Amino acid sequence: QSVLTQPPSASGTPGQRVTISCSGSSSNIGSNTVNWYQQLPGTAPKLLIYSNNQRPSGVPDRFSGSKSGTSASLAISGLQSEDEADYYCAAWDDSLRWVFGGGTKLTVL
Amino acid sequence: QVTLKESGPVLVKPTETLTLTCTVSGFSLSNARMGVSWIRQPPGKALEWLAHIFSNDEKSYSTSLKSRLTISKDTSKSQVVLTMTNMDPVDTATYYCARLYCGGDCYWDYWGQGTLVTVSS
């Protein structure tokens, strides 16, 4: 049972916009920033979004993040087949631990 | 170029102690803005944070695993070591080390490739 709640799956067709939600509490998302990671099949996770809405160098601007209260969202616009992956949100919790979401498997139809 | 590489046994027996080493390059473990975390992922399951250590030797551990974990570093060797005692088959997972960059907010910006550890007799 993950501390942060994500939908287990999401899907979209090429070119579509999809969003993935991440719900937490006042001790994690409510008081700290959210990071998002993309994990392609058989590979290590990769930083996708940090500090709620910042993209590392090299991450396409099709990916964007937002946060409101105790929830955060990852949006992917112009969906491409190579976006098919697992996506995880993570945040620091004030109980002195990092917490993850359970992951969302994105399927490009 | 920042890289992290995990090493350790691929198979351990129940009740044994697991020792994993993360060897880093491209940055120093003495850098105040940076630490190293261990994160694991059981097959087909979600990521789980285990522990982290910073340059000043500040450490944090997963609440549920704290009694079994020890993290340490050897700055001169650019290595971070994680030990986990009393291994159980449920500890079978891919273990990743990742650089924890803290320039205000903190996030894992570089990850190792991971090492699969199987716990079985």
mmCIF file of N, CA, C and O in Angstrom, chain A residues 2 33 35 37 39 43-47 50-51 88 90 92 95-103, chain B residues 37 39 41 45-49 52 60-63 96 100 105-109 111-114:
data_model
loop_
_atom_site.group_PDB
_atom_site.id
_atom_site.type_symbol
_atom_site.label_atom_id
_atom_site.label_comp_id
_atom_site.label_asym_id
_atom_site.label_seq_id
_atom_site.Cartn_x
_atom_site.Cartn_y
_atom_site.Cartn_z
ATOM 1 N N SER A 2 0.881 1.980 -1.099
ATOM 2 C CA SER A 2 1.729 3.156 -1.209
ATOM 3 C C SER A 2 1.103 4.338 -0.487
ATOM 4 O O SER A 2 -0.118 4.442 -0.370
ATOM 5 N N THR A 33 7.572 19.522 -2.147
ATOM 6 C CA THR A 33 7.390 19.468 -3.593
ATOM 7 C C THR A 33 7.298 18.027 -4.093
ATOM 8 O O THR A 33 7.669 17.079 -3.392
ATOM 9 N N ASN A 35 8.007 15.190 -7.212
ATOM 10 C CA ASN A 35 8.846 14.818 -8.350
ATOM 11 C C ASN A 35 8.177 13.659 -9.097
ATOM 12 O O ASN A 35 7.482 12.841 -8.473
ATOM 13 N N TYR A 37 8.789 10.500 -12.029
ATOM 14 C CA TYR A 37 9.779 9.651 -12.680
ATOM 15 C C TYR A 37 9.107 8.798 -13.734
ATOM 16 O O TYR A 37 7.981 8.318 -13.544
ATOM 17 N N GLN A 39 9.579 5.354 -15.983
ATOM 18 C CA GLN A 39 10.329 4.109 -16.053
ATOM 19 C C GLN A 39 9.902 3.331 -17.290
ATOM 20 O O GLN A 39 8.822 2.739 -17.330
ATOM 21 N N THR A 43 14.048 -0.756 -17.594
ATOM 22 C CA THR A 43 15.099 0.231 -17.338
ATOM 23 C C THR A 43 14.923 0.881 -15.970
ATOM 24 O O THR A 43 13.881 0.718 -15.326
ATOM 25 N N ALA A 44 15.931 1.627 -15.551
ATOM 26 C CA ALA A 44 15.854 2.365 -14.298
ATOM 27 C C ALA A 44 14.949 3.580 -14.462
ATOM 28 O O ALA A 44 14.779 4.096 -15.571
ATOM 29 N N PRO A 45 14.364 4.041 -13.383
ATOM 30 C CA PRO A 45 13.565 5.269 -13.456
ATOM 31 C C PRO A 45 14.416 6.447 -13.910
ATOM 32 O O PRO A 45 15.634 6.480 -13.708
ATOM 33 N N LYS A 46 13.728 7.416 -14.510
ATOM 34 C CA LYS A 46 14.379 8.625 -15.007
ATOM 35 C C LYS A 46 13.603 9.836 -14.496
ATOM 36 O O LYS A 46 12.362 9.827 -14.518
ATOM 37 N N LEU A 47 14.319 10.850 -14.044
ATOM 38 C CA LEU A 47 13.660 12.059 -13.564
ATOM 39 C C LEU A 47 12.944 12.758 -14.705
ATOM 40 O O LEU A 47 13.561 13.074 -15.731
ATOM 41 N N TYR A 50 10.686 17.810 -11.604
ATOM 42 C CA TYR A 50 11.078 18.027 -10.221
ATOM 43 C C TYR A 50 10.488 19.342 -9.708
ATOM 44 O O TYR A 50 10.072 20.192 -10.500
ATOM 45 N N SER A 51 10.457 19.474 -8.409
ATOM 46 C CA SER A 51 9.904 20.691 -7.792
ATOM 47 C C SER A 51 8.537 21.053 -8.368
ATOM 48 O O SER A 51 8.293 22.216 -8.731
ATOM 49 N N TYR A 88 5.843 7.376 -11.851
ATOM 50 C CA TYR A 88 5.773 7.409 -10.405
ATOM 51 C C TYR A 88 5.905 8.841 -9.888
ATOM 52 O O TYR A 88 6.754 9.597 -10.364
ATOM 53 N N ALA A 90 6.703 11.100 -6.347
ATOM 54 C CA ALA A 90 7.432 10.937 -5.095
ATOM 55 C C ALA A 90 7.494 12.273 -4.375
ATOM 56 O O ALA A 90 7.526 13.339 -5.014
ATOM 57 N N TRP A 92 8.854 14.100 -0.318
ATOM 58 C CA TRP A 92 9.383 13.944 1.032
ATOM 59 C C TRP A 92 8.218 14.096 2.011
ATOM 60 O O TRP A 92 7.348 14.938 1.830
ATOM 61 N N SER A 95 7.526 13.074 8.176
ATOM 62 C CA SER A 95 7.926 12.046 9.142
ATOM 63 C C SER A 95 9.331 11.536 8.841
ATOM 64 O O SER A 95 9.736 10.482 9.331
ATOM 65 N N LEU A 96 10.052 12.275 8.020
ATOM 66 C CA LEU A 96 11.456 12.013 7.676
ATOM 67 C C LEU A 96 11.637 10.765 6.829
ATOM 68 O O LEU A 96 12.433 9.874 7.134
ATOM 69 N N ARG A 97 10.871 10.689 5.764
ATOM 70 C CA ARG A 97 11.001 9.581 4.826
ATOM 71 C C ARG A 97 10.508 10.057 3.462
ATOM 72 O O ARG A 97 9.690 10.982 3.366
ATOM 73 N N TRP A 98 11.009 9.395 2.433
ATOM 74 C CA TRP A 98 10.509 9.611 1.084
ATOM 75 C C TRP A 98 9.362 8.641 0.838
ATOM 76 O O TRP A 98 9.419 7.489 1.254
ATOM 77 N N VAL A 99 8.339 9.119 0.145
ATOM 78 C CA VAL A 99 7.206 8.269 -0.180
ATOM 79 C C VAL A 99 6.941 8.315 -1.679
ATOM 80 O O VAL A 99 7.168 9.345 -2.340
ATOM 81 N N PHE A 100 6.483 7.183 -2.187
ATOM 82 C CA PHE A 100 6.171 7.052 -3.610
ATOM 83 C C PHE A 100 4.699 6.775 -3.819
ATOM 84 O O PHE A 100 4.003 6.287 -2.914
ATOM 85 N N GLY A 101 4.243 7.043 -5.030
ATOM 86 C CA GLY A 101 2.965 6.529 -5.473
ATOM 87 C C GLY A 101 3.134 5.100 -5.947
ATOM 88 O O GLY A 101 4.259 4.627 -6.137
ATOM 89 N N GLY A 102 2.017 4.430 -6.151
ATOM 90 C CA GLY A 102 2.070 3.040 -6.567
ATOM 91 C C GLY A 102 2.407 2.849 -8.035
ATOM 92 O O GLY A 102 2.552 1.718 -8.498
ATOM 93 N N GLY A 103 2.508 3.961 -8.750
ATOM 94 C CA GLY A 103 2.846 3.876 -10.171
ATOM 95 C C GLY A 103 1.628 3.795 -11.064
ATOM 96 O O GLY A 103 0.605 3.207 -10.694
ATOM 97 N N SER B 37 20.815 7.805 -2.307
ATOM 98 C CA SER B 37 19.718 7.015 -1.757
ATOM 99 C C SER B 37 19.773 5.598 -2.306
ATOM 100 O O SER B 37 20.291 5.356 -3.399
ATOM 101 N N ILE B 39 16.943 2.654 -3.268
ATOM 102 C CA ILE B 39 15.535 2.476 -3.582
ATOM 103 C C ILE B 39 15.390 1.086 -4.185
ATOM 104 O O ILE B 39 16.243 0.658 -4.962
ATOM 105 N N GLN B 41 12.723 -2.158 -5.897
ATOM 106 C CA GLN B 41 11.508 -2.420 -6.652
ATOM 107 C C GLN B 41 11.320 -3.921 -6.809
ATOM 108 O O GLN B 41 11.997 -4.551 -7.633
ATOM 109 N N LYS B 45 6.292 -4.556 -9.117
ATOM 110 C CA LYS B 45 5.702 -3.702 -8.087
ATOM 111 C C LYS B 45 6.302 -2.300 -8.108
ATOM 112 O O LYS B 45 7.133 -1.970 -8.955
ATOM 113 N N ALA B 46 5.867 -1.488 -7.147
ATOM 114 C CA ALA B 46 6.243 -0.077 -7.125
ATOM 115 C C ALA B 46 7.625 0.133 -6.489
ATOM 116 O O ALA B 46 8.185 -0.753 -5.845
ATOM 117 N N LEU B 47 8.118 1.332 -6.671
ATOM 118 C CA LEU B 47 9.371 1.734 -6.053
ATOM 119 C C LEU B 47 9.185 1.941 -4.556
ATOM 120 O O LEU B 47 8.122 2.375 -4.102
ATOM 121 N N GLU B 48 10.232 1.645 -3.797
ATOM 122 C CA GLU B 48 10.204 1.816 -2.347
ATOM 123 C C GLU B 48 11.537 2.416 -1.900
ATOM 124 O O GLU B 48 12.592 1.818 -2.142
ATOM 125 N N TRP B 49 11.492 3.556 -1.258
ATOM 126 C CA TRP B 49 12.703 4.184 -0.734
ATOM 127 C C TRP B 49 13.187 3.441 0.507
ATOM 128 O O TRP B 49 12.385 3.069 1.371
ATOM 129 N N HIS B 52 18.893 7.076 2.808
ATOM 130 C CA HIS B 52 19.810 7.984 2.130
ATOM 131 C C HIS B 52 20.871 8.472 3.089
ATOM 132 O O HIS B 52 20.722 8.387 4.320
ATOM 133 N N SER B 60 18.974 8.880 6.823
ATOM 134 C CA SER B 60 17.567 8.627 7.089
ATOM 135 C C SER B 60 17.238 7.233 6.584
ATOM 136 O O SER B 60 17.797 6.787 5.583
ATOM 137 N N TYR B 61 16.291 6.591 7.271
ATOM 138 C CA TYR B 61 15.914 5.231 6.925
ATOM 139 C C TYR B 61 14.409 5.094 6.802
ATOM 140 O O TYR B 61 13.637 5.788 7.492
ATOM 141 N N SER B 62 13.995 4.147 5.958
ATOM 142 C CA SER B 62 12.592 3.766 5.887
ATOM 143 C C SER B 62 12.135 3.347 7.276
ATOM 144 O O SER B 62 12.802 2.566 7.956
ATOM 145 N N THR B 63 10.970 3.840 7.672
ATOM 146 C CA THR B 63 10.454 3.540 9.009
ATOM 147 C C THR B 63 10.272 2.044 9.207
ATOM 148 O O THR B 63 10.640 1.480 10.236
ATOM 149 N N TYR B 96 18.216 -0.154 -6.507
ATOM 150 C CA TYR B 96 18.820 0.971 -7.206
ATOM 151 C C TYR B 96 19.496 1.916 -6.211
ATOM 152 O O TYR B 96 18.979 2.131 -5.111
ATOM 153 N N LEU B 100 20.856 11.951 -4.843
ATOM 154 C CA LEU B 100 19.842 12.845 -4.302
ATOM 155 C C LEU B 100 20.412 14.259 -4.332
ATOM 156 O O LEU B 100 21.301 14.602 -3.553
ATOM 157 N N ASP B 105 14.935 22.320 -3.203
ATOM 158 C CA ASP B 105 14.187 21.066 -3.155
ATOM 159 C C ASP B 105 15.138 19.913 -3.434
ATOM 160 O O ASP B 105 16.228 20.111 -3.971
ATOM 161 N N CYS B 106 14.691 18.704 -3.118
ATOM 162 C CA CYS B 106 15.532 17.518 -3.350
ATOM 163 C C CYS B 106 14.855 16.584 -4.338
ATOM 164 O O CYS B 106 13.622 16.463 -4.347
ATOM 165 N N TYR B 107 15.686 15.924 -5.128
ATOM 166 C CA TYR B 107 15.153 14.961 -6.087
ATOM 167 C C TYR B 107 16.290 14.059 -6.542
ATOM 168 O O TYR B 107 17.468 14.415 -6.459
ATOM 169 N N TRP B 108 15.921 12.867 -7.018
ATOM 170 C CA TRP B 108 16.913 11.931 -7.559
ATOM 171 C C TRP B 108 17.102 12.257 -9.042
ATOM 172 O O TRP B 108 16.185 12.034 -9.847
ATOM 173 N N ASP B 109 18.262 12.750 -9.382
ATOM 174 C CA ASP B 109 18.474 13.161 -10.769
ATOM 175 C C ASP B 109 19.266 12.148 -11.598
ATOM 176 O O ASP B 109 19.203 12.186 -12.824
ATOM 177 N N TRP B 111 20.332 7.859 -11.685
ATOM 178 C CA TRP B 111 20.078 6.538 -11.128
ATOM 179 C C TRP B 111 21.083 5.532 -11.686
ATOM 180 O O TRP B 111 21.532 5.660 -12.829
ATOM 181 N N GLY B 112 21.395 4.545 -10.871
ATOM 182 C CA GLY B 112 22.150 3.419 -11.380
ATOM 183 C C GLY B 112 21.247 2.513 -12.189
ATOM 184 O O GLY B 112 20.019 2.715 -12.226
ATOM 185 N N GLN B 113 21.823 1.517 -12.819
ATOM 186 C CA GLN B 113 21.041 0.600 -13.654
ATOM 187 C C GLN B 113 20.238 -0.389 -12.818
ATOM 188 O O GLN B 113 19.304 -1.018 -13.319
ATOM 189 N N GLY B 114 20.609 -0.534 -11.548
ATOM 190 C CA GLY B 114 19.907 -1.467 -10.673
ATOM 191 C C GLY B 114 20.559 -2.838 -10.662
ATOM 192 O O GLY B 114 21.209 -3.243 -11.634
#
